PDB file of C-alpha atoms in Angstrom:
ATOM      1  CA  MET A  28       0.047   0.046   0.197  1.00  0.00           C
ATOM      2  CA  THR A  29       1.295   3.553  -0.959  1.00  0.00           C
ATOM      3  CA  ARG A  30       1.647   5.727   2.685  1.00  0.00           C
ATOM      4  CA  VAL A  31       1.115   9.405   1.639  1.00  0.00           C
ATOM      5  CA  ALA A  32       2.553  12.258   4.045  1.00  0.00           C
ATOM      6  CA  PHE A  33      -0.507  14.654   4.039  1.00  0.00           C
ATOM      7  CA  ILE A  34       0.516  18.028   5.870  1.00  0.00           C
ATOM      8  CA  GLY A  35      -1.822  20.905   5.882  1.00  0.00           C
ATOM      9  CA  LEU A  36      -5.235  19.612   6.307  1.00  0.00           C
ATOM     10  CA  GLY A  37      -7.203  23.217   5.472  1.00  0.00           C
ATOM     11  CA  ASN A  38      -9.798  24.130   3.382  1.00  0.00           C
ATOM     12  CA  MET A  39      -8.369  22.856   0.319  1.00  0.00           C
ATOM     13  CA  GLY A  40      -5.954  19.797   2.053  1.00  0.00           C
ATOM     14  CA  GLY A  41      -8.890  18.087   4.154  1.00  0.00           C
ATOM     15  CA  GLY A  42     -10.314  17.125   0.686  1.00  0.00           C
ATOM     16  CA  MET A  43      -7.543  16.330  -0.906  1.00  0.00           C
ATOM     17  CA  ALA A  44      -5.962  14.375   1.896  1.00  0.00           C
ATOM     18  CA  ALA A  45      -9.482  12.918   1.884  1.00  0.00           C
ATOM     19  CA  ASN A  46      -9.367  11.819  -1.490  1.00  0.00           C
ATOM     20  CA  GLN A  47      -6.199  10.210  -1.277  1.00  0.00           C
ATOM     21  CA  ALA A  48      -7.264   7.781   1.654  1.00  0.00           C
ATOM     22  CA  LYS A  49     -10.414   7.075  -1.053  1.00  0.00           C
ATOM     23  CA  ALA A  50      -8.559   6.128  -2.987  1.00  0.00           C
ATOM     24  CA  GLY A  51      -6.856   3.513  -1.339  1.00  0.00           C
ATOM     25  CA  ARG A  52      -3.643   4.428   0.259  1.00  0.00           C
ATOM     26  CA  GLU A  53      -2.499   4.787   3.527  1.00  0.00           C
ATOM     27  CA  VAL A  54      -2.376   8.538   4.235  1.00  0.00           C
ATOM     28  CA  MET A  55      -0.455  10.236   7.637  1.00  0.00           C
ATOM     29  CA  ALA A  56      -2.506  13.653   8.256  1.00  0.00           C
ATOM     30  CA  PHE A  57      -0.756  16.317   9.939  1.00  0.00           C
ATOM     31  CA  ASP A  58      -1.860  19.597  10.794  1.00  0.00           C
ATOM     32  CA  LEU A  59      -1.395  22.248  13.245  1.00  0.00           C
ATOM     33  CA  SER A  60      -5.259  22.090  13.987  1.00  0.00           C
ATOM     34  CA  ALA A  61      -6.701  19.405  16.230  1.00  0.00           C
ATOM     35  CA  ASP A  62     -10.163  19.548  14.913  1.00  0.00           C
ATOM     36  CA  ALA A  63      -8.725  19.323  10.901  1.00  0.00           C
ATOM     37  CA  VAL A  64      -6.536  16.434  12.143  1.00  0.00           C
ATOM     38  CA  GLU A  65      -9.620  14.886  13.588  1.00  0.00           C
ATOM     39  CA  ARG A  66     -11.743  15.858  10.471  1.00  0.00           C
ATOM     40  CA  ALA A  67      -9.004  13.924   8.443  1.00  0.00           C
ATOM     41  CA  ALA A  68      -9.364  10.802  10.622  1.00  0.00           C
ATOM     42  CA  ALA A  69     -12.578  10.833  10.391  1.00  0.00           C
ATOM     43  CA  ALA A  70     -12.692  11.103   6.532  1.00  0.00           C
ATOM     44  CA  GLY A  71     -10.156   7.896   6.064  1.00  0.00           C
ATOM     45  CA  CYS A  72      -6.653   9.394   7.431  1.00  0.00           C
ATOM     46  CA  VAL A  73      -4.296   7.890  10.111  1.00  0.00           C
ATOM     47  CA  LYS A  74      -3.069  11.051  12.426  1.00  0.00           C
ATOM     48  CA  ALA A  75       0.475  12.042  12.538  1.00  0.00           C
ATOM     49  CA  ALA A  76       2.023  13.332  15.763  1.00  0.00           C
ATOM     50  CA  SER A  77       3.951  15.819  13.640  1.00  0.00           C
ATOM     51  CA  VAL A  78       5.301  16.375  10.350  1.00  0.00           C
ATOM     52  CA  ALA A  79       8.222  14.056  11.077  1.00  0.00           C
ATOM     53  CA  ASP A  80       6.251  11.555  12.103  1.00  0.00           C
ATOM     54  CA  ALA A  81       3.910  11.734   9.186  1.00  0.00           C
ATOM     55  CA  VAL A  82       6.654  11.250   6.698  1.00  0.00           C
ATOM     56  CA  LYS A  83       9.401   9.433   8.161  1.00  0.00           C
ATOM     57  CA  ASP A  84       8.291   5.968   6.361  1.00  0.00           C
ATOM     58  CA  ALA A  85       6.539   7.903   2.858  1.00  0.00           C
ATOM     59  CA  ASP A  86       6.652   7.110  -0.604  1.00  0.00           C
ATOM     60  CA  ALA A  87       5.130  10.476  -1.417  1.00  0.00           C
ATOM     61  CA  VAL A  88       4.936  13.646   0.712  1.00  0.00           C
ATOM     62  CA  VAL A  89       2.298  16.418   0.034  1.00  0.00           C
ATOM     63  CA  THR A  90       1.959  19.958   1.819  1.00  0.00           C
ATOM     64  CA  MET A  91      -0.526  22.420   0.968  1.00  0.00           C
ATOM     65  CA  LEU A  92       0.374  24.822   3.679  1.00  0.00           C
ATOM     66  CA  PRO A  93      -0.254  28.975   4.101  1.00  0.00           C
ATOM     67  CA  ALA A  94       2.885  30.707   2.115  1.00  0.00           C
ATOM     68  CA  GLY A  95       6.100  30.925   0.952  1.00  0.00           C
ATOM     69  CA  PRO A  96       7.480  31.108   4.468  1.00  0.00           C
ATOM     70  CA  HIS A  97       5.453  28.005   5.458  1.00  0.00           C
ATOM     71  CA  VAL A  98       7.256  26.184   2.681  1.00  0.00           C
ATOM     72  CA  ARG A  99      10.502  27.159   3.357  1.00  0.00           C
ATOM     73  CA  GLN A 100      10.701  26.434   7.321  1.00  0.00           C
ATOM     74  CA  VAL A 101       8.907  22.942   6.796  1.00  0.00           C
ATOM     75  CA  TYR A 102      10.249  21.596   4.184  1.00  0.00           C
ATOM     76  CA  ALA A 103      14.031  22.369   5.757  1.00  0.00           C
ATOM     77  CA  GLU A 104      13.228  21.641   9.020  1.00  0.00           C
ATOM     78  CA  HIS A 105      11.079  18.738   9.103  1.00  0.00           C
ATOM     79  CA  ILE A 106      10.701  17.207   5.988  1.00  0.00           C
ATOM     80  CA  LEU A 107      14.324  17.233   4.417  1.00  0.00           C
ATOM     81  CA  PRO A 108      15.624  15.948   7.221  1.00  0.00           C
ATOM     82  CA  ASN A 109      13.173  13.083   8.059  1.00  0.00           C
ATOM     83  CA  ALA A 110      11.561  11.586   4.931  1.00  0.00           C
ATOM     84  CA  PRO A 111      13.162   8.318   3.268  1.00  0.00           C
ATOM     85  CA  LYS A 112      15.013   9.936   0.171  1.00  0.00           C
ATOM     86  CA  SER A 113      13.283   7.946  -1.997  1.00  0.00           C
ATOM     87  CA  ALA A 114      10.160   9.673  -1.616  1.00  0.00           C
ATOM     88  CA  VAL A 115       8.234  12.064  -4.101  1.00  0.00           C
ATOM     89  CA  LEU A 116       7.827  15.285  -2.527  1.00  0.00           C
ATOM     90  CA  VAL A 117       4.396  17.153  -3.743  1.00  0.00           C
ATOM     91  CA  ASP A 118       4.121  20.955  -2.907  1.00  0.00           C
ATOM     92  CA  SER A 119       0.321  22.141  -3.785  1.00  0.00           C
ATOM     93  CA  SER A 120       0.622  25.257  -1.922  1.00  0.00           C
ATOM     94  CA  THR A 121       0.526  28.630  -3.905  1.00  0.00           C
ATOM     95  CA  ILE A 122       3.141  30.614  -3.085  1.00  0.00           C
ATOM     96  CA  ASP A 123       5.780  32.452  -5.280  1.00  0.00           C
ATOM     97  CA  VAL A 124       7.887  31.105  -7.304  1.00  0.00           C
ATOM     98  CA  GLU A 125      11.546  32.293  -6.257  1.00  0.00           C
ATOM     99  CA  SER A 126      10.372  29.988  -2.909  1.00  0.00           C
ATOM    100  CA  ALA A 127       9.411  26.993  -4.993  1.00  0.00           C
ATOM    101  CA  ARG A 128      12.737  27.412  -6.623  1.00  0.00           C
ATOM    102  CA  ALA A 129      14.567  27.491  -3.596  1.00  0.00           C
ATOM    103  CA  VAL A 130      12.846  24.183  -1.914  1.00  0.00           C
ATOM    104  CA  ALA A 131      13.125  22.408  -4.838  1.00  0.00           C
ATOM    105  CA  ALA A 132      17.068  23.468  -4.717  1.00  0.00           C
ATOM    106  CA  GLN A 133      17.082  22.173  -1.512  1.00  0.00           C
ATOM    107  CA  ALA A 134      15.855  18.944  -1.885  1.00  0.00           C
ATOM    108  CA  LYS A 135      17.052  18.448  -4.905  1.00  0.00           C
ATOM    109  CA  ALA A 136      20.400  18.714  -3.360  1.00  0.00           C
ATOM    110  CA  ALA A 137      19.441  16.446  -0.846  1.00  0.00           C
ATOM    111  CA  GLY A 138      18.421  13.540  -2.714  1.00  0.00           C
ATOM    112  CA  PHE A 139      14.971  13.901  -3.237  1.00  0.00           C
ATOM    113  CA  ARG A 140      12.533  14.337  -6.467  1.00  0.00           C
ATOM    114  CA  PHE A 141      10.235  17.571  -5.940  1.00  0.00           C
ATOM    115  CA  ALA A 142       7.722  19.559  -7.834  1.00  0.00           C
ATOM    116  CA  ASP A 143       5.619  22.577  -6.816  1.00  0.00           C
ATOM    117  CA  ALA A 144       2.055  21.308  -8.019  1.00  0.00           C
ATOM    118  CA  PRO A 145      -0.446  24.449  -7.303  1.00  0.00           C
ATOM    119  CA  VAL A 146      -4.150  23.641  -7.949  1.00  0.00           C
ATOM    120  CA  SER A 147      -7.012  25.336  -9.345  1.00  0.00           C
ATOM    121  CA  GLY A 148     -10.947  24.548  -9.101  1.00  0.00           C
ATOM    122  CA  GLY A 149     -11.626  26.030  -5.117  1.00  0.00           C
ATOM    123  CA  THR A 150     -13.022  23.491  -2.169  1.00  0.00           C
ATOM    124  CA  ALA A 151     -15.400  21.723  -4.153  1.00  0.00           C
ATOM    125  CA  ALA A 152     -12.910  20.191  -6.894  1.00  0.00           C
ATOM    126  CA  ALA A 153     -10.933  19.521  -3.780  1.00  0.00           C
ATOM    127  CA  ASP A 154     -13.538  18.021  -2.335  1.00  0.00           C
ATOM    128  CA  ALA A 155     -14.536  15.772  -5.599  1.00  0.00           C
ATOM    129  CA  GLY A 156     -11.498  14.708  -6.326  1.00  0.00           C
ATOM    130  CA  THR A 157     -11.544  17.174  -9.895  1.00  0.00           C
ATOM    131  CA  LEU A 158      -8.818  19.553  -9.317  1.00  0.00           C
ATOM    132  CA  ALA A 159      -6.676  21.140 -12.220  1.00  0.00           C
ATOM    133  CA  PHE A 160      -3.033  20.828 -10.815  1.00  0.00           C
ATOM    134  CA  MET A 161      -0.161  22.572 -13.029  1.00  0.00           C
ATOM    135  CA  VAL A 162       3.269  20.876 -11.949  1.00  0.00           C
ATOM    136  CA  GLY A 163       6.908  22.408 -12.249  1.00  0.00           C
ATOM    137  CA  CYS A 164       9.567  19.401 -12.055  1.00  0.00           C
ATOM    138  CA  ASP A 165      12.568  17.723 -14.240  1.00  0.00           C
ATOM    139  CA  GLU A 166      10.875  16.039 -16.963  1.00  0.00           C
ATOM    140  CA  ALA A 167      11.943  12.577 -15.302  1.00  0.00           C
ATOM    141  CA  ASP A 168       9.891  12.961 -12.581  1.00  0.00           C
ATOM    142  CA  PHE A 169       6.938  13.965 -13.881  1.00  0.00           C
ATOM    143  CA  ALA A 170       5.459  10.340 -14.181  1.00  0.00           C
ATOM    144  CA  ALA A 171       5.735   9.737 -10.435  1.00  0.00           C
ATOM    145  CA  VAL A 172       4.212  13.181  -9.603  1.00  0.00           C
ATOM    146  CA  GLU A 173       1.388  12.800 -11.706  1.00  0.00           C
ATOM    147  CA  GLU A 174       1.018   9.178 -10.188  1.00  0.00           C
ATOM    148  CA  ILE A 175       0.723  10.308  -6.267  1.00  0.00           C
ATOM    149  CA  ILE A 176      -1.260  13.577  -7.736  1.00  0.00           C
ATOM    150  CA  LYS A 177      -3.964  11.537  -9.456  1.00  0.00           C
ATOM    151  CA  PRO A 178      -7.003  10.884  -6.391  1.00  0.00           C
ATOM    152  CA  MET A 179      -7.314  14.503  -6.515  1.00  0.00           C
ATOM    153  CA  SER A 180      -6.890  15.246  -9.874  1.00  0.00           C
ATOM    154  CA  ARG A 181      -9.220  16.440 -13.423  1.00  0.00           C
ATOM    155  CA  VAL A 182      -6.250  16.950 -14.844  1.00  0.00           C
ATOM    156  CA  THR A 183      -2.464  17.835 -14.340  1.00  0.00           C
ATOM    157  CA  PHE A 184       0.133  19.588 -16.950  1.00  0.00           C
ATOM    158  CA  ARG A 185       3.470  19.916 -16.442  1.00  0.00           C
ATOM    159  CA  ALA A 186       4.115  23.569 -17.058  1.00  0.00           C
ATOM    160  CA  GLY A 187       8.043  23.785 -17.146  1.00  0.00           C
ATOM    161  CA  ASP A 188      10.457  23.071 -14.783  1.00  0.00           C
ATOM    162  CA  HIS A 189      11.002  24.075 -11.511  1.00  0.00           C
ATOM    163  CA  GLY A 190       9.132  27.419 -10.264  1.00  0.00           C
ATOM    164  CA  ALA A 191       6.900  26.923 -13.983  1.00  0.00           C
ATOM    165  CA  GLY A 192       3.801  25.765 -11.816  1.00  0.00           C
ATOM    166  CA  GLN A 193       3.405  28.218  -9.412  1.00  0.00           C
ATOM    167  CA  ALA A 194       3.869  30.611 -12.705  1.00  0.00           C
ATOM    168  CA  ALA A 195       1.408  29.512 -14.622  1.00  0.00           C
ATOM    169  CA  LYS A 196      -1.313  28.960 -11.052  1.00  0.00           C
ATOM    170  CA  ILE A 197      -0.553  33.061 -10.637  1.00  0.00           C
ATOM    171  CA  CYS A 198      -1.109  33.855 -13.873  1.00  0.00           C
ATOM    172  CA  ASN A 199      -4.041  31.097 -14.380  1.00  0.00           C
ATOM    173  CA  ASN A 200      -5.755  33.302 -11.296  1.00  0.00           C
ATOM    174  CA  MET A 201      -4.833  36.611 -12.778  1.00  0.00           C
ATOM    175  CA  VAL A 202      -6.720  35.768 -15.245  1.00  0.00           C
ATOM    176  CA  LEU A 203      -9.902  34.734 -12.905  1.00  0.00           C
ATOM    177  CA  GLY A 204      -9.562  37.676 -10.926  1.00  0.00           C
ATOM    178  CA  ILE A 205      -9.955  40.161 -14.141  1.00  0.00           C
ATOM    179  CA  SER A 206     -12.577  38.533 -16.028  1.00  0.00           C
ATOM    180  CA  MET A 207     -14.822  38.169 -12.924  1.00  0.00           C
ATOM    181  CA  ILE A 208     -14.469  42.411 -11.751  1.00  0.00           C
ATOM    182  CA  GLY A 209     -14.930  42.538 -15.918  1.00  0.00           C
ATOM    183  CA  VAL A 210     -18.400  40.400 -15.347  1.00  0.00           C
ATOM    184  CA  CYS A 211     -19.675  41.515 -12.379  1.00  0.00           C
ATOM    185  CA  GLU A 212     -19.268  45.782 -13.701  1.00  0.00           C
ATOM    186  CA  ALA A 213     -21.462  44.381 -17.052  1.00  0.00           C
ATOM    187  CA  LEU A 214     -24.404  42.551 -14.591  1.00  0.00           C
ATOM    188  CA  ALA A 215     -24.563  45.354 -12.726  1.00  0.00           C
ATOM    189  CA  LEU A 216     -24.707  47.898 -15.676  1.00  0.00           C
ATOM    190  CA  ALA A 217     -27.343  45.832 -17.116  1.00  0.00           C
ATOM    191  CA  GLU A 218     -29.311  45.519 -14.071  1.00  0.00           C
ATOM    192  CA  LYS A 219     -29.198  50.013 -13.766  1.00  0.00           C
ATOM    193  CA  LEU A 220     -29.692  50.180 -17.509  1.00  0.00           C
ATOM    194  CA  GLY A 221     -32.943  48.299 -16.862  1.00  0.00           C
ATOM    195  CA  LEU A 222     -32.294  45.262 -18.351  1.00  0.00           C
ATOM    196  CA  ASP A 223     -32.563  42.184 -16.123  1.00  0.00           C
ATOM    197  CA  PRO A 224     -29.171  40.707 -15.497  1.00  0.00           C
ATOM    198  CA  ALA A 225     -30.546  36.905 -16.176  1.00  0.00           C
ATOM    199  CA  LYS A 226     -31.413  37.805 -19.599  1.00  0.00           C
ATOM    200  CA  PHE A 227     -28.035  39.667 -20.359  1.00  0.00           C
ATOM    201  CA  PHE A 228     -26.653  36.480 -19.167  1.00  0.00           C
ATOM    202  CA  GLU A 229     -28.855  34.579 -21.498  1.00  0.00           C
ATOM    203  CA  ILE A 230     -27.827  36.466 -24.351  1.00  0.00           C
ATOM    204  CA  SER A 231     -23.682  37.245 -23.240  1.00  0.00           C
ATOM    205  CA  SER A 232     -22.773  33.455 -22.799  1.00  0.00           C
ATOM    206  CA  GLN A 233     -24.066  32.778 -26.582  1.00  0.00           C
ATOM    207  CA  SER A 234     -21.810  35.973 -27.710  1.00  0.00           C
ATOM    208  CA  SER A 235     -18.700  37.386 -27.187  1.00  0.00           C
ATOM    209  CA  GLY A 236     -18.433  38.576 -23.967  1.00  0.00           C
ATOM    210  CA  GLN A 237     -18.934  34.594 -22.871  1.00  0.00           C
ATOM    211  CA  CYS A 238     -16.306  33.653 -20.566  1.00  0.00           C
ATOM    212  CA  TRP A 239     -15.363  30.886 -17.662  1.00  0.00           C
ATOM    213  CA  SER A 240     -16.420  33.451 -15.127  1.00  0.00           C
ATOM    214  CA  LEU A 241     -20.509  34.874 -16.783  1.00  0.00           C
ATOM    215  CA  THR A 242     -21.200  30.263 -17.698  1.00  0.00           C
ATOM    216  CA  SER A 243     -19.398  28.523 -15.742  1.00  0.00           C
ATOM    217  CA  TYR A 244     -19.357  30.639 -11.998  1.00  0.00           C
ATOM    218  CA  CYS A 245     -21.960  33.337 -12.285  1.00  0.00           C
ATOM    219  CA  PRO A 246     -22.149  36.075 -10.247  1.00  0.00           C
ATOM    220  CA  TRP A 247     -25.324  36.989 -10.703  1.00  0.00           C
ATOM    221  CA  PRO A 248     -28.108  34.131  -9.035  1.00  0.00           C
ATOM    222  CA  GLY A 249     -30.435  31.572 -10.737  1.00  0.00           C
ATOM    223  CA  PRO A 250     -28.038  30.772 -13.979  1.00  0.00           C
ATOM    224  CA  VAL A 251     -25.918  29.105 -12.610  1.00  0.00           C
ATOM    225  CA  PRO A 252     -27.193  26.806 -10.156  1.00  0.00           C
ATOM    226  CA  ALA A 253     -24.063  25.205  -8.343  1.00  0.00           C
ATOM    227  CA  ALA A 254     -22.126  28.707  -8.112  1.00  0.00           C
ATOM    228  CA  PRO A 255     -21.524  29.779  -5.117  1.00  0.00           C
ATOM    229  CA  SER A 256     -23.814  33.286  -5.928  1.00  0.00           C
ATOM    230  CA  ASN A 257     -26.437  30.428  -4.997  1.00  0.00           C
ATOM    231  CA  ARG A 258     -25.487  29.968  -1.491  1.00  0.00           C
ATOM    232  CA  ASN A 259     -24.834  33.808  -0.713  1.00  0.00           C
ATOM    233  CA  TYR A 260     -21.581  33.665  -2.041  1.00  0.00           C
ATOM    234  CA  GLU A 261     -20.367  30.578   0.542  1.00  0.00           C
ATOM    235  CA  GLY A 262     -17.722  28.329  -0.067  1.00  0.00           C
ATOM    236  CA  GLY A 263     -15.719  28.178  -3.595  1.00  0.00           C
ATOM    237  CA  PHE A 264     -12.775  30.532  -4.200  1.00  0.00           C
ATOM    238  CA  ALA A 265     -12.434  33.182  -0.756  1.00  0.00           C
ATOM    239  CA  THR A 266     -12.184  36.966  -1.396  1.00  0.00           C
ATOM    240  CA  ALA A 267      -8.618  36.542   0.587  1.00  0.00           C
ATOM    241  CA  MET A 268      -7.297  33.658  -1.547  1.00  0.00           C
ATOM    242  CA  MET A 269      -8.033  35.530  -4.536  1.00  0.00           C
ATOM    243  CA  LEU A 270      -6.407  38.713  -3.270  1.00  0.00           C
ATOM    244  CA  LYS A 271      -3.329  36.636  -1.920  1.00  0.00           C
ATOM    245  CA  ASP A 272      -2.736  35.630  -5.623  1.00  0.00           C
ATOM    246  CA  LEU A 273      -2.587  38.543  -7.414  1.00  0.00           C
ATOM    247  CA  LYS A 274      -0.321  40.510  -4.760  1.00  0.00           C
ATOM    248  CA  LEU A 275       1.835  37.013  -5.175  1.00  0.00           C
ATOM    249  CA  ALA A 276       0.999  37.662  -9.487  1.00  0.00           C
ATOM    250  CA  GLN A 277       2.022  41.664  -8.975  1.00  0.00           C
ATOM    251  CA  GLU A 278       5.319  40.721  -7.302  1.00  0.00           C
ATOM    252  CA  ALA A 279       6.393  38.669  -9.994  1.00  0.00           C
ATOM    253  CA  ALA A 280       5.175  40.784 -12.638  1.00  0.00           C
ATOM    254  CA  ALA A 281       7.602  43.940 -10.504  1.00  0.00           C
ATOM    255  CA  LYS A 282      10.952  41.163 -10.077  1.00  0.00           C
ATOM    256  CA  ALA A 283      10.171  40.353 -14.037  1.00  0.00           C
ATOM    257  CA  GLY A 284       9.503  43.728 -15.373  1.00  0.00           C
ATOM    258  CA  ALA A 285       6.261  42.709 -16.952  1.00  0.00           C
ATOM    259  CA  ALA A 286       3.212  44.911 -17.678  1.00  0.00           C
ATOM    260  CA  THR A 287       0.298  44.049 -15.524  1.00  0.00           C
ATOM    261  CA  PRO A 288      -1.996  47.001 -15.189  1.00  0.00           C
ATOM    262  CA  LEU A 289      -5.336  45.523 -15.156  1.00  0.00           C
ATOM    263  CA  GLY A 290      -3.648  42.607 -12.723  1.00  0.00           C
ATOM    264  CA  ALA A 291      -2.807  45.691 -10.611  1.00  0.00           C
ATOM    265  CA  THR A 292      -6.596  46.896 -10.913  1.00  0.00           C
ATOM    266  CA  ALA A 293      -7.591  44.033 -10.121  1.00  0.00           C
ATOM    267  CA  GLU A 294      -5.637  42.972  -7.024  1.00  0.00           C
ATOM    268  CA  GLY A 295      -6.977  47.018  -5.446  1.00  0.00           C
ATOM    269  CA  LEU A 296     -10.287  46.370  -5.609  1.00  0.00           C
ATOM    270  CA  TYR A 297     -10.303  42.421  -4.261  1.00  0.00           C
ATOM    271  CA  ALA A 298      -7.950  44.249  -1.271  1.00  0.00           C
ATOM    272  CA  LEU A 299     -11.046  47.472  -1.030  1.00  0.00           C
ATOM    273  CA  PHE A 300     -13.867  44.922  -0.571  1.00  0.00           C
ATOM    274  CA  ASP A 301     -11.534  42.873   1.322  1.00  0.00           C
ATOM    275  CA  ARG A 302     -11.450  45.504   3.710  1.00  0.00           C
ATOM    276  CA  LEU A 303     -15.051  45.831   3.392  1.00  0.00           C
ATOM    277  CA  GLY A 304     -15.844  42.797   4.997  1.00  0.00           C
ATOM    278  CA  GLY A 305     -15.672  40.561   2.231  1.00  0.00           C
ATOM    279  CA  GLY A 306     -12.624  38.302   2.206  1.00  0.00           C
ATOM    280  CA  GLY A 307     -14.260  35.442   3.519  1.00  0.00           C
ATOM    281  CA  ARG A 308     -17.126  35.121   0.316  1.00  0.00           C
ATOM    282  CA  ASP A 309     -16.518  33.877  -2.478  1.00  0.00           C
ATOM    283  CA  PHE A 310     -14.727  36.260  -4.745  1.00  0.00           C
ATOM    284  CA  SER A 311     -17.764  36.616  -6.869  1.00  0.00           C
ATOM    285  CA  ALA A 312     -19.329  38.050  -4.819  1.00  0.00           C
ATOM    286  CA  ILE A 313     -17.082  41.188  -5.408  1.00  0.00           C
ATOM    287  CA  LEU A 314     -20.301  42.196  -7.837  1.00  0.00           C
ATOM    288  CA  GLU A 315     -22.014  43.140  -4.591  1.00  0.00           C
ATOM    289  CA  MET A 316     -19.726  46.133  -3.533  1.00  0.00           C
ATOM    290  CA  LEU A 317     -19.851  47.295  -7.258  1.00  0.00           C
ATOM    291  CA  ARG A 318     -23.948  46.862  -6.985  1.00  0.00           C
ATOM    292  CA  GLY A 319     -23.269  49.387  -3.835  1.00  0.00           C
ATOM    293  CA  ASN A 320     -24.500  46.442  -1.444  1.00  0.00           C
ATOM    294  CA  VAL A 321     -21.765  45.133   0.165  1.00  0.00           C
ATOM    295  CA  VAL A 322     -22.571  46.378   4.129  1.00  0.00           C
ATOM    296  CA  ASN A 323     -25.484  44.770   3.954  1.00  0.00           C
ATOM    297  CA  SER A 324     -24.308  41.615   1.845  1.00  0.00           C
ATOM    298  CA  THR A 325     -20.647  41.393   3.999  1.00  0.00           C
ATOM    299  CA  ARG A 326     -23.426  41.105   7.076  1.00  0.00           C
ATOM    300  CA  ALA A 327     -25.733  38.167   5.689  1.00  0.00           C
ATOM    301  CA  GLY A 328     -22.726  36.389   5.000  1.00  0.00           C
TER     302      GLY A 328
END
């Protein structure tokens, strides 16, 4: 039986670890939150006392951590000194490209196979095992990484060498953040002009305005039943997480000398919505701010 150490059992990691267990793998689960570990145990994982305990006999290690500094520390202090050299190391956190490459270099120097493999799809896809993975790794290691990811994935891409997975993730989410604002502005304008937003959806979804943010994740309640807009914007992909990814994109753009004016504007708008209390709601709830309803909507959430 394949033994997988899973470190980080938050909103995304919990569902991902559960899918590893559903696939018949022995999952040694650890998180600083005791409640998160208990939920993982209820989903079929084995509770580990520490990161070192989780990784000591692992065939693979998967991490899902908040930010670059956490990833650097956990790998340097707990995973690399304690995991078997045969283990495949997969970091699915969304972090800065520089940190991903630094951890990869440390892992390779210590004799490990390592991949940065951030995900797209949100909590629903994490729970369902239908995430999209964007992998940065040595080409020779991709088959092994893909096999570890398989129970959690709908599709897995090798984006390139180390750091390319993170680059793909932040670029993709910059597109998503920008396009969602465009859809929300159009829906808010349609409403102000006396056009039924549901009718606008019907028209635009079959016209040149069609995009994923409109037809798969519509921020207006009704047209797409599975969208968070039908649940008062609960669940889905939190505004605070979108803001984090847009900040990463802006930091990367500054270092690379790339012009991303719409990305910068999107970051500013999500930062405003976050400050107004929308950080815990799905990012499509920014529609409520654009409609002038942000105070009432955040209280309702």
